[in-house]
Short mmCIF file of C-alpha atoms in Angstrom, two decimals:
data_model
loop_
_atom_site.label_atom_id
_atom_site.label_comp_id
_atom_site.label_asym_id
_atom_site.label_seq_id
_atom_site.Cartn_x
_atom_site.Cartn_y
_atom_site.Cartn_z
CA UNK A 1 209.96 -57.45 24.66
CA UNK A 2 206.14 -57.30 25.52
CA UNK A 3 206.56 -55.33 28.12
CA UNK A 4 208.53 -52.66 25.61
CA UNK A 5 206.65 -52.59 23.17
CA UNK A 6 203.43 -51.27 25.76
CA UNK A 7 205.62 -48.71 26.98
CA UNK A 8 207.40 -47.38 23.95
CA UNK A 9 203.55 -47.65 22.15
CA UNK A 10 201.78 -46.05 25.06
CA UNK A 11 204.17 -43.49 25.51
CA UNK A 12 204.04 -42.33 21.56
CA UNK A 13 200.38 -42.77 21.80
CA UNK A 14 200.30 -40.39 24.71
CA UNK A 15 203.18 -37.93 23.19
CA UNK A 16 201.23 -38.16 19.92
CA UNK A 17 198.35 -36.47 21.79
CA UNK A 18 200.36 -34.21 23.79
CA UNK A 19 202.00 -32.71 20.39
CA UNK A 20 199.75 -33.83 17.44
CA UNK A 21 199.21 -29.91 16.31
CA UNK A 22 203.15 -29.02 16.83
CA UNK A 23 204.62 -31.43 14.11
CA UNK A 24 208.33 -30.10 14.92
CA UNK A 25 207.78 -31.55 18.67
CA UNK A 26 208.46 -34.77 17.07
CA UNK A 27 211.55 -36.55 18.36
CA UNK A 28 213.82 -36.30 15.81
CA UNK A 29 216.78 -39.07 15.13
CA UNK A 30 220.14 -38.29 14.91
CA UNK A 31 222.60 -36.68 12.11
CA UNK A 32 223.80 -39.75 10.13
CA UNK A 33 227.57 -38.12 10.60
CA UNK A 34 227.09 -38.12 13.91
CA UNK A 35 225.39 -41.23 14.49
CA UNK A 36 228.18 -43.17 12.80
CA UNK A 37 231.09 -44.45 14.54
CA UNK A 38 234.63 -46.48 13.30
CA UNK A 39 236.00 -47.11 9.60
CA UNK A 40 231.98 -46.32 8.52
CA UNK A 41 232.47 -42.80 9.92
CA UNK A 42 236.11 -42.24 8.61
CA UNK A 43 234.29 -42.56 5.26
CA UNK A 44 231.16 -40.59 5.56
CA UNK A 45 234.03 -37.98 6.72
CA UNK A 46 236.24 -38.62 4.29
CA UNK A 47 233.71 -37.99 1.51
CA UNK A 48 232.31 -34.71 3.13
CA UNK A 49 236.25 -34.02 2.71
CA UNK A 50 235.69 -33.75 -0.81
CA UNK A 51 237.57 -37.20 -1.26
CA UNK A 52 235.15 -39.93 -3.25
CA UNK A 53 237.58 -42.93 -3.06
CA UNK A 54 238.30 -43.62 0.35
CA UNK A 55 239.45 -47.22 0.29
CA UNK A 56 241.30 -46.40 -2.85
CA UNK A 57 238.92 -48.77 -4.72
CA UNK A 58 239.33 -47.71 -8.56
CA UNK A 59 241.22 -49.44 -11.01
CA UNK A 60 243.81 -47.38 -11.92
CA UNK A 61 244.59 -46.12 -15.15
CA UNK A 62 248.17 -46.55 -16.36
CA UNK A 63 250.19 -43.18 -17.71
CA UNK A 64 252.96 -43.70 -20.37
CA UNK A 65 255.05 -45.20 -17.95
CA UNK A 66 258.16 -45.65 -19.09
CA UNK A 67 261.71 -46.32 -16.90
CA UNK A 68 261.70 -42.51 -16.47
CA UNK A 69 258.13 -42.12 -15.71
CA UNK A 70 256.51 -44.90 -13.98
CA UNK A 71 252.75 -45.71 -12.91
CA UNK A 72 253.30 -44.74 -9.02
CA UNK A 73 250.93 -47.36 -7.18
CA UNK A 74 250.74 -46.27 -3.31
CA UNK A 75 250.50 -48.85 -0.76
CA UNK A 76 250.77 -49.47 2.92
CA UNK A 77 252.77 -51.88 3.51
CA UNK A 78 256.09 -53.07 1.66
CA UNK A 79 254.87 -54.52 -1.55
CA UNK A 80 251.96 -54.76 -3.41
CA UNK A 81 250.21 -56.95 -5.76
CA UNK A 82 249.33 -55.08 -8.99
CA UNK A 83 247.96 -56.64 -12.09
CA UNK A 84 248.30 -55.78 -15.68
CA UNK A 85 245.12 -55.58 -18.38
CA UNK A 86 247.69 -56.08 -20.72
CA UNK A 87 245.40 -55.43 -23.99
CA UNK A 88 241.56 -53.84 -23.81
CA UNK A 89 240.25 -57.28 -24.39
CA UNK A 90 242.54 -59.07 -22.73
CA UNK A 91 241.01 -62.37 -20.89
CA UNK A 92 243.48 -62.60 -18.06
CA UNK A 93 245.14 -60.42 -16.17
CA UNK A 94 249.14 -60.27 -15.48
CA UNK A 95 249.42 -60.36 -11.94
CA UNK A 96 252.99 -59.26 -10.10
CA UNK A 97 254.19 -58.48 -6.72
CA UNK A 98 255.48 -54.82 -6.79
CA UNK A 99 258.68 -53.98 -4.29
CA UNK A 100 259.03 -51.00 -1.85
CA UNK A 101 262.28 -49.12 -3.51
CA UNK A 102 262.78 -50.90 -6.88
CA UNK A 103 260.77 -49.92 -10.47
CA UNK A 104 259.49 -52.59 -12.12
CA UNK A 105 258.11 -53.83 -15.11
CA UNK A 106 254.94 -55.78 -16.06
CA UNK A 107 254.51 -58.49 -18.70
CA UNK A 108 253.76 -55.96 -21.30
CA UNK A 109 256.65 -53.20 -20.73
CA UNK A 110 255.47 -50.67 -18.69
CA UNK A 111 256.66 -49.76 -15.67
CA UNK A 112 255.67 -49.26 -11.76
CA UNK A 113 256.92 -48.27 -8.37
CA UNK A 114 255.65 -48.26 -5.31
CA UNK A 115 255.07 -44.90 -3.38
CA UNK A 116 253.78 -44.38 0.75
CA UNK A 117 249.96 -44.61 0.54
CA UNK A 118 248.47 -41.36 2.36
CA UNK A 119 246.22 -42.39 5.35
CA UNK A 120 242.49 -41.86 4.51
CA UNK A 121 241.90 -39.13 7.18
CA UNK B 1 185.27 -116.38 -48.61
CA UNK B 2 181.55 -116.03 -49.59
CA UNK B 3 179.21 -113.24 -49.14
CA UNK B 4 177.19 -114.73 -47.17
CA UNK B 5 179.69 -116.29 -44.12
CA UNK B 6 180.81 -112.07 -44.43
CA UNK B 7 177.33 -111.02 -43.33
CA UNK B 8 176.96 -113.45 -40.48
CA UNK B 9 180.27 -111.91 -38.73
CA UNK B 10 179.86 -109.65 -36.13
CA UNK B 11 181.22 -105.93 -36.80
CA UNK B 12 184.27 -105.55 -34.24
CA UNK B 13 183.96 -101.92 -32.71
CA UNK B 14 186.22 -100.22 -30.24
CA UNK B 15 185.55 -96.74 -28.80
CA UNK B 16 186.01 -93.98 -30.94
CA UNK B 17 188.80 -91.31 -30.86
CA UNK B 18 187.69 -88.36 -28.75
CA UNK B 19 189.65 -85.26 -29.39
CA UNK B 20 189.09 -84.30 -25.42
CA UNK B 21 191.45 -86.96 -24.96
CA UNK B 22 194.28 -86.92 -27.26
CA UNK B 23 196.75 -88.42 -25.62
CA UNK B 24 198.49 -91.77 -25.32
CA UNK B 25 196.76 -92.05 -21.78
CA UNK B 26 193.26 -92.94 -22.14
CA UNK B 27 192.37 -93.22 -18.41
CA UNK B 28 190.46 -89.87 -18.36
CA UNK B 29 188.56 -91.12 -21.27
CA UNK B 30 187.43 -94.11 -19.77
CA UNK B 31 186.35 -92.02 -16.21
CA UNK B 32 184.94 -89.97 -18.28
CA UNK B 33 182.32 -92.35 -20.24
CA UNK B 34 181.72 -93.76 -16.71
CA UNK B 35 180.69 -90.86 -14.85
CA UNK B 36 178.71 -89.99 -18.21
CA UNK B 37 176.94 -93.22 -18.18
CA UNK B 38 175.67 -93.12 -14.76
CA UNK B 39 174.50 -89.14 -15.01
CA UNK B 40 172.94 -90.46 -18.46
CA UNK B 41 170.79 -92.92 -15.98
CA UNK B 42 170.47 -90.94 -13.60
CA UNK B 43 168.65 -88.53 -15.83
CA UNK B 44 167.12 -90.40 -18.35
CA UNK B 45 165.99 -93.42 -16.60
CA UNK B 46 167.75 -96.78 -16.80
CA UNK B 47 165.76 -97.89 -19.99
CA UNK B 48 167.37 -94.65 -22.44
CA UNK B 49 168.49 -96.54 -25.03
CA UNK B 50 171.36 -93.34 -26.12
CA UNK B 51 173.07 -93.68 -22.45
CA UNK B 52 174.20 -97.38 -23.69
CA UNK B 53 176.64 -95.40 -26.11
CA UNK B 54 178.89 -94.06 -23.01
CA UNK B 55 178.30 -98.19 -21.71
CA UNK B 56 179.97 -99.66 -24.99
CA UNK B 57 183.10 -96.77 -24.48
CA UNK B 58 183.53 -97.24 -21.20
CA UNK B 59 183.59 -101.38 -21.37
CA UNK B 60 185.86 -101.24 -24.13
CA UNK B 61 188.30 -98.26 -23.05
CA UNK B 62 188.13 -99.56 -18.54
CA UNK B 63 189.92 -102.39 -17.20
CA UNK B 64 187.44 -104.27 -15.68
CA UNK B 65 189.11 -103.92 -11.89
CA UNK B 66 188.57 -100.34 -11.91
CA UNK B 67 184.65 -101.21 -13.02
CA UNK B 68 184.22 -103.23 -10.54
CA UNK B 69 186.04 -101.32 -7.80
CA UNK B 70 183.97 -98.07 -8.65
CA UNK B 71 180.32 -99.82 -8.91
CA UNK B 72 181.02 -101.26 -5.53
CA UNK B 73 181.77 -97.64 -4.30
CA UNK B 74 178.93 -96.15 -5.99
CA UNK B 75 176.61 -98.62 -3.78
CA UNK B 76 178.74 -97.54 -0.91
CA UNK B 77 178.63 -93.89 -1.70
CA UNK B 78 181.92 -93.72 -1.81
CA UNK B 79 182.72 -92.92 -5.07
CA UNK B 80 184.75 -90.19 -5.89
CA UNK B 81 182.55 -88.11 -8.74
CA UNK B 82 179.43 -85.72 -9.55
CA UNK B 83 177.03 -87.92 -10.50
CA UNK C 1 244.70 -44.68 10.19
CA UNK C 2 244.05 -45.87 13.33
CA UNK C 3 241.76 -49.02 12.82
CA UNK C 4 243.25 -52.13 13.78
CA UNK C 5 241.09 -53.74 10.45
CA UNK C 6 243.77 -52.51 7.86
CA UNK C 7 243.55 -50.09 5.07
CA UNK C 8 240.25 -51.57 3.49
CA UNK C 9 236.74 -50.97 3.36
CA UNK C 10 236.50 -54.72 3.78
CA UNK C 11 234.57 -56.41 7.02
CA UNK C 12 236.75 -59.30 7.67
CA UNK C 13 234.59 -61.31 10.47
CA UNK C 14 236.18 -62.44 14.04
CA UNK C 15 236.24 -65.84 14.99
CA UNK C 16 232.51 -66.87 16.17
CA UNK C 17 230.90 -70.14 17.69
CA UNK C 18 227.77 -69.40 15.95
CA UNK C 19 228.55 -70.97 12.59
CA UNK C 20 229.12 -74.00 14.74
CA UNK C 21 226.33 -73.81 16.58
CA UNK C 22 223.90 -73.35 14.28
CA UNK C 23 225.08 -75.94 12.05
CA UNK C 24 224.67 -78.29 15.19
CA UNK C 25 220.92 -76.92 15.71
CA UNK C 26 220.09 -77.66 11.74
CA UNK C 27 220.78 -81.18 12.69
CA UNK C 28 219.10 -81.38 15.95
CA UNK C 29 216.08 -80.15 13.80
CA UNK C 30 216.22 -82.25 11.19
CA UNK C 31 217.08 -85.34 13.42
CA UNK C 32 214.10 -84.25 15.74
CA UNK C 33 211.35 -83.91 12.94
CA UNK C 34 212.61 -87.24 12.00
CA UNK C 35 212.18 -88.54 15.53
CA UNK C 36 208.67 -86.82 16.35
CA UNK C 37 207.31 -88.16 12.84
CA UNK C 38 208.12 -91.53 13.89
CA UNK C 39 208.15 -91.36 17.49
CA UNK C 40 205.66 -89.38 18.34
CA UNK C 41 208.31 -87.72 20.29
CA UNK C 42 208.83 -83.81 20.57
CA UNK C 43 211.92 -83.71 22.93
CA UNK C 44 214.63 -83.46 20.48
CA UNK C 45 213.03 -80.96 17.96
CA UNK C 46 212.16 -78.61 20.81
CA UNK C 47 215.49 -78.67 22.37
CA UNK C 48 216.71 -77.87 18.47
CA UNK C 49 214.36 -75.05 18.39
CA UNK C 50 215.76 -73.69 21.93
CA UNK C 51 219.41 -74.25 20.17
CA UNK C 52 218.17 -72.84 16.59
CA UNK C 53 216.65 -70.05 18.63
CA UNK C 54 219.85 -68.95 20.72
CA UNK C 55 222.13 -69.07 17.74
CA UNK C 56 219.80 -66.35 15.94
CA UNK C 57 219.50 -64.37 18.52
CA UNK C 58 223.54 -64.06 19.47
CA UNK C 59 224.72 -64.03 16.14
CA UNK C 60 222.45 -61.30 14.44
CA UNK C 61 222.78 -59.10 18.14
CA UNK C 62 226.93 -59.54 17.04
CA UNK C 63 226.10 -58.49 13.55
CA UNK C 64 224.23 -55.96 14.96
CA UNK C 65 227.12 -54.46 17.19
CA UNK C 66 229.65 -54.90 14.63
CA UNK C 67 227.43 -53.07 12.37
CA UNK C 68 225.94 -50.20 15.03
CA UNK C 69 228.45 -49.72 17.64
CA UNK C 70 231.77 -50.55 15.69
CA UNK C 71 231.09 -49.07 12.64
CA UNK C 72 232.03 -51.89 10.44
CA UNK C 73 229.41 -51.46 7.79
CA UNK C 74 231.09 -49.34 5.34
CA UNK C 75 229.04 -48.70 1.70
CA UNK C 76 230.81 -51.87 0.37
CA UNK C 77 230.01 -53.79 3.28
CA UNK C 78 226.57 -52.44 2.69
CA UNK C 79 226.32 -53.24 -0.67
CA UNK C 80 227.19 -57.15 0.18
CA UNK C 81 224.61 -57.48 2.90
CA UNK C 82 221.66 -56.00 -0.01
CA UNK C 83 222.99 -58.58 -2.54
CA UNK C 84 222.67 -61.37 0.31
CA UNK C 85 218.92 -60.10 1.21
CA UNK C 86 218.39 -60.17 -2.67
CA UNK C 87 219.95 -63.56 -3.47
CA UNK C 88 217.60 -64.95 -0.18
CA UNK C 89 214.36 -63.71 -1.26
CA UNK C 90 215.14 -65.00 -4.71
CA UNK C 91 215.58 -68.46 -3.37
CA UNK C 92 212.31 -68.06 -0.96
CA UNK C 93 210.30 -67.04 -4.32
CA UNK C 94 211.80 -70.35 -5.86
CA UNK C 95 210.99 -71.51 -2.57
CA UNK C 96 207.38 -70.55 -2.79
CA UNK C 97 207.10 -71.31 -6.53
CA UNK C 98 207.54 -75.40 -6.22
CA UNK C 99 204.65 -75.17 -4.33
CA UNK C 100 202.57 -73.20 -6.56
CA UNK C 101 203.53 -75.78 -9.12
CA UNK C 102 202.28 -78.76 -7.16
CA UNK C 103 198.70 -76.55 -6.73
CA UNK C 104 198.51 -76.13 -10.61
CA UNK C 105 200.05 -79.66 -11.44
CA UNK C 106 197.19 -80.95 -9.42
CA UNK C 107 194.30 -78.61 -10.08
CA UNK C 108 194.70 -77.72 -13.65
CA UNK C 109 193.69 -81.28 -14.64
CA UNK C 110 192.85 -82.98 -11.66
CA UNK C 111 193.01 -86.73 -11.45
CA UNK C 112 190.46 -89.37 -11.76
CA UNK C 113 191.45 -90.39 -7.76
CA UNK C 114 189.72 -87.07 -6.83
CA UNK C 115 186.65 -87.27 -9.58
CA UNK C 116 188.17 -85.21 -12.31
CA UNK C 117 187.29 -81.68 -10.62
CA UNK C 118 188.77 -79.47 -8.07
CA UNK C 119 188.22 -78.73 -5.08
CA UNK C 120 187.82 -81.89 -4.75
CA UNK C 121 184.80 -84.09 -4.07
CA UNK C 122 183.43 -83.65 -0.63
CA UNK C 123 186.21 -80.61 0.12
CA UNK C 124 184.04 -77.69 1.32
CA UNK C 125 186.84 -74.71 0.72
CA UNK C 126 186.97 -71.73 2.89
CA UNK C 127 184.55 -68.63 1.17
CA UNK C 128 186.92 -66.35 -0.37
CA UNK C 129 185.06 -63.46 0.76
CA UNK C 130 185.27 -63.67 4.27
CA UNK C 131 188.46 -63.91 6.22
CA UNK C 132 190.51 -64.53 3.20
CA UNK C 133 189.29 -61.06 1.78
CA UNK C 134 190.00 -59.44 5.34
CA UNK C 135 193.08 -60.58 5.54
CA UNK C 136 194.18 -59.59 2.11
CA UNK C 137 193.49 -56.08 3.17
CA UNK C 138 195.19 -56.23 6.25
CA UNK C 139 198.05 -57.48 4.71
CA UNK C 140 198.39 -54.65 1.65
CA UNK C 141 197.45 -52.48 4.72
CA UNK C 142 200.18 -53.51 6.64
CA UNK C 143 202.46 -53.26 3.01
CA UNK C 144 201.59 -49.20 3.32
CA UNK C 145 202.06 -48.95 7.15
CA UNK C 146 205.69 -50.14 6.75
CA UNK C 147 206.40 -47.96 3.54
CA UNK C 148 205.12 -44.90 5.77
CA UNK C 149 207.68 -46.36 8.68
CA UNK C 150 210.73 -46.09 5.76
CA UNK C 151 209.42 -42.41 4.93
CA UNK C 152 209.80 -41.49 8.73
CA UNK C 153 212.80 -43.11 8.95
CA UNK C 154 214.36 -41.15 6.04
CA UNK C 155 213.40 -38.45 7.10
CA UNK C 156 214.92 -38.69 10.41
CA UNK C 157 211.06 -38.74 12.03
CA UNK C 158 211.32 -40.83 15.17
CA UNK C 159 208.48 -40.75 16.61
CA UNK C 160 206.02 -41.32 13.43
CA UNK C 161 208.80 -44.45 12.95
CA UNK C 162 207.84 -45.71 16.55
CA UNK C 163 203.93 -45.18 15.41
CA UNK C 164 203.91 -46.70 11.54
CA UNK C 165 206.39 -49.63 12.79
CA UNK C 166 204.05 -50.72 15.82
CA UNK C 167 200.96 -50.78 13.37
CA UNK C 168 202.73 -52.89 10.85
CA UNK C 169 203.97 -55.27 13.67
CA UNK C 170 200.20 -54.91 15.22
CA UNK C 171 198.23 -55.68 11.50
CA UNK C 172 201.33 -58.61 11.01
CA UNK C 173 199.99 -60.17 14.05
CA UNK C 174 196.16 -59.30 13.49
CA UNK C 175 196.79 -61.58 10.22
CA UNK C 176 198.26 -64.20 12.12
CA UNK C 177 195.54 -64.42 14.81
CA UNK C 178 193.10 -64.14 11.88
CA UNK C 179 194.76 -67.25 9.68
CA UNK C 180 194.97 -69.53 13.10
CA UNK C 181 191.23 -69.32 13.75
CA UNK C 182 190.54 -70.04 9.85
CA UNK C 183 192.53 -73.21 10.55
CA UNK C 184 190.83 -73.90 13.87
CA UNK C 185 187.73 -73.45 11.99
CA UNK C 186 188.48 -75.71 8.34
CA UNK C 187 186.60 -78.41 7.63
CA UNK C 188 189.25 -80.34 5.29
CA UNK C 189 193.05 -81.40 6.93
CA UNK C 190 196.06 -81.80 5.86
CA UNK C 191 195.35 -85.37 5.15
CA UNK C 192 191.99 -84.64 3.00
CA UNK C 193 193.16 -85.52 -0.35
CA UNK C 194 195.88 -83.43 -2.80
CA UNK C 195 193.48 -80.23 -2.19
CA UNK C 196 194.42 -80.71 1.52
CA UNK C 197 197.98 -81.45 1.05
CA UNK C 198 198.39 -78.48 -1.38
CA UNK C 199 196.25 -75.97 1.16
CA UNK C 200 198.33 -76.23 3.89
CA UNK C 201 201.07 -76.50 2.88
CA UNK C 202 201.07 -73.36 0.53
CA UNK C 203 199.46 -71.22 3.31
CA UNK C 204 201.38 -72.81 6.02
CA UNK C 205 204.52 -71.69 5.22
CA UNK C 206 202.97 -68.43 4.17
CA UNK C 207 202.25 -68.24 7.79
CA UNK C 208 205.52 -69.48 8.97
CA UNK C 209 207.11 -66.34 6.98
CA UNK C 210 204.65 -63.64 8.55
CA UNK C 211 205.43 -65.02 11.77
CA UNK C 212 208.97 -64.72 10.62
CA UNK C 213 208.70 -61.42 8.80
CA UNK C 214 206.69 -59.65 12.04
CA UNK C 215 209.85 -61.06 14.58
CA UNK C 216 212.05 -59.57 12.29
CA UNK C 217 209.70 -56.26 12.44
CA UNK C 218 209.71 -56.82 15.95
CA UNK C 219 213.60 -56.45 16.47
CA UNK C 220 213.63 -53.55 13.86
CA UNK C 221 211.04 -51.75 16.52
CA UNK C 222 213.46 -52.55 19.28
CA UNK C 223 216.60 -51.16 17.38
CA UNK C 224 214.71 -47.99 16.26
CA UNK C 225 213.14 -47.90 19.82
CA UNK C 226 217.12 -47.71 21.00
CA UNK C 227 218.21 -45.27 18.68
CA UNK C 228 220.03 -48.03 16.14
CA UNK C 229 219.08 -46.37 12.82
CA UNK C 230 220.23 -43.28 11.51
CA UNK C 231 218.31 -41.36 8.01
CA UNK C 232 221.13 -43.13 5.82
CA UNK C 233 221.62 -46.33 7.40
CA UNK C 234 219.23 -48.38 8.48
CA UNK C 235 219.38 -51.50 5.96
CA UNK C 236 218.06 -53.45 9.07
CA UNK C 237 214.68 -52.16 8.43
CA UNK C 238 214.86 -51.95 4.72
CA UNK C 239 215.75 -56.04 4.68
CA UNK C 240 213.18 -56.69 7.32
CA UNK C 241 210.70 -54.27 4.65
CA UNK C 242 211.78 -56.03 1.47
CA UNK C 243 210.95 -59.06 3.45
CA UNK C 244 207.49 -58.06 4.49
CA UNK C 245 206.43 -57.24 0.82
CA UNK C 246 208.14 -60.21 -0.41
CA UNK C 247 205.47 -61.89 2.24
CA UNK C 248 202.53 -59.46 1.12
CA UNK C 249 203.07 -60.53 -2.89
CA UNK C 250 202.57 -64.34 -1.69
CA UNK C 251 199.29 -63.76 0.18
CA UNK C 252 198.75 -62.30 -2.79
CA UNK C 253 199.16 -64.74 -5.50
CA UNK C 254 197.76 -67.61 -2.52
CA UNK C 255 194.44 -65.49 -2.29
CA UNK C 256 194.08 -65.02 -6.04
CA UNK C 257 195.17 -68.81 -6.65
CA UNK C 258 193.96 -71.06 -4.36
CA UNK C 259 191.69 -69.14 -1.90
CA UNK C 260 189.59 -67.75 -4.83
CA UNK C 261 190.30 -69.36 -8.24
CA UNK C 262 190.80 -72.74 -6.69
CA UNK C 263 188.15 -72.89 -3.81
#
């Protein structure tokens, strides 16, 4: 560590007085896109995409949703768990698994059905 | 009771309330009247007859343990005040 | 997706020993203070310090590949490691505070055991205006240094990084060469009455953290020196730099308090 610390500082010193009147001789670090790597660079990408919700994060807002027209919930695997803020003040929320196939309803009428989430990328 | 047995009793006197020390805990007060006493001495001479005043708080207000214990630092230079 | 960590921003952690570990080196560490207080023996608690030591080391170079080279640390994950640096310097100023209170309980209306005054009778405190002073400079010095690093960094400037980083690691350590020869040189211990007691331990662990807060400087230096950080991520540094002024502000209110006020 000692040892690195002299050489990295000795050699900035010495490239610091090599370069001090060219300030774009600096080393510069890399683009933040490109220094990323894994699920943080599927979402740095994903955002440049013009998509803001990667991870699907939001709380979604429920339309009419009656039998004809449900709230479509996507989801990757076969069901999901979706709860229900039943009223605006409501202190607890209605939890229920939600089925691959079937339309369902929650504890206050409306209904859902689960659709094929899109991969993020 | 006559007037004249009255006049022969001696006046009981405690230490006055100081409003430096308000408080149920009087031990400052009585430190306080002893370092006082000695500067008094120390300044004035042993014979200055106002020092006695900080004297009469202190013996009244001290247990006499902690008198003791701090005169026998004071001749061992031990004690633990600006005199 | 391809990611074997399902459809989540989420970092759900792999199985590690160093929970374990560490959790065995806490009580090595306490068991070996106890047994060096009354012993007079150092083997255990320097064993616990090679064990305490070693579990630091492996676990934050894993947290460091999972966040670096596997691109685990999404913005939520991100988010969650800022609250954790938050919540930990808020418990270090609470920390920092209970001693603070001791100095004030016992100099604000100090007790007839130590002659009604403070510093005490027969303490000789350090001058305020010598090394105390010097240090206080180096320290806000050292507080700009490492702001100029994060403007470097930012701004994707490597090798001004390198330069600002090494001078706040090099003024961390100035202070801590500086505060062990003030010890060497004090006139009053540990032992010499509350004033003693309340001295060293305030500024001790005020030391303790700039020792800790210039290793954790030090490894930032090493990550940027390896290309770790990029302009947009690099909460590494900004932890280790919350941490450093988190330090500075102590010095701060020790110098004002107790070096100057209270000496």
């Amino acid at each position: 560590m000692a040892a690195l610390i002299i050489r990295s500082l000795s050699q900035t010193t010495r490239r610091g007085v090599q370069v001090t009147s060219v300030r774009f001789a600096n080393k510069m670090m890399a683009d933040p896109l490109e220094h990323a790597t894994g699920l943080e660079k599927q979402e740095l990408m994903a955002k440049a995409a013009g998509n803001d919700n990667p991870f699907d994060m939001r709380v979604y807002k429920r339309i009419s949703g009656d039998q004809t027209n449900p709230t479509v919930v996507p989801s990757f695997y076969e069901k999901r768990l979706v709860g229900c803020i039943c009223e605006e003040d409501a202190t607890c929320i209605n939890w229920m698994w939600l089925e691959k196939g079937d339309k369902k309803r929650c504890e206050c009428g409306y209904w859902f059905q689960l659709a094929d989430a899109k991969p993020m990328v | 009771m006559s007037a004249a047995i009255m006049s022969s009793e001696e006046k009981l006197e405690t230490a006055p309330f100081d409003p430096r020390f308000p408080n149920q805990n009087q031990t400052k007060y009585c430190y306080q009247s002893f370092v006082d006493y000695n500067r008094c001495q120390k300044i004035k001479g042993e014979d200055y007859e106002p020092c006695e005043y900080f004297k009469k708080v202190f013996q009244s207000v001290c247990p006499n343990a902690w008198l003791e214990k701090w005169n026998d630092q004071l001749e061992a230079g031990t004690f633990p005040g600006k005199i | 997706m391809s990611s074997s960590h399902g459809h989540h921003a989420y970092h759900l952690v792999d199985m590690s020993p160093w929970p374990l570990t560490g959790s065995v080196s806490a009580m090595m560490l306490t068991t070996g203070l106890v047994k060096w207080f009354h012993q007079f023996n150092m083997d255990l608690l320097l064993l616990s310090f090679l064990a305490t030591i070693l579990t630091m080391i492996q676990w934050w170079r894993d947290v460091t590949r999972e966040g670096t080279y596997q691109g685990l640390h999404t913005q939520v994950v991100m988010k969650g490691l800022r609250w954790g640096m938050i919540l930990f310097i808020v418990s270090e100023v609470l920390f920092f505070f209970s001693f603070f209170w001791a100095f004030f309980h016992s100099s604000l209306s100090p007790t007839i055991e130590i002659g009604m005054c403070w510093p005490p009778v027969g303490i000789q405190p350090f001058n305020p205006f010598q090394i105390p002073l010097l240090n206080t400079t180096i320290l806000l010095s050292s507080g700009a240094t490492v702001t100029w690093a994060h403007h470097a960094i930012t701004s994707s400037n490597h090798s001004e990084a390198i330069q600002s980083l090494a001078l706040t690691i090099f003024l961390g350590l100035y202070f801590s060469a500086l505060q062990a020869f003030e010890y060497a040189e004090a006139s009053f211990t540990i032992a010499d009455s509350v004033y003693g007691s309340t001295f060293f331990v305030a500024t001790g662990f005020h030391g303790l953290h700039v020792i800790i807060g210039t290793s954790f400087l030090a490894v930032c230096f090493y990550r940027l020196y390896k290309c770790h950080f990029s302009s947009d991520h690099h909460f590494g540094f900004e932890a280790a730099a919350w941490y450093w002024h988190f330090v500075d502000v102590v010095w701060l209110f020790l110098y004002i308090f107790i070096y100057w006020w209270g000496g």
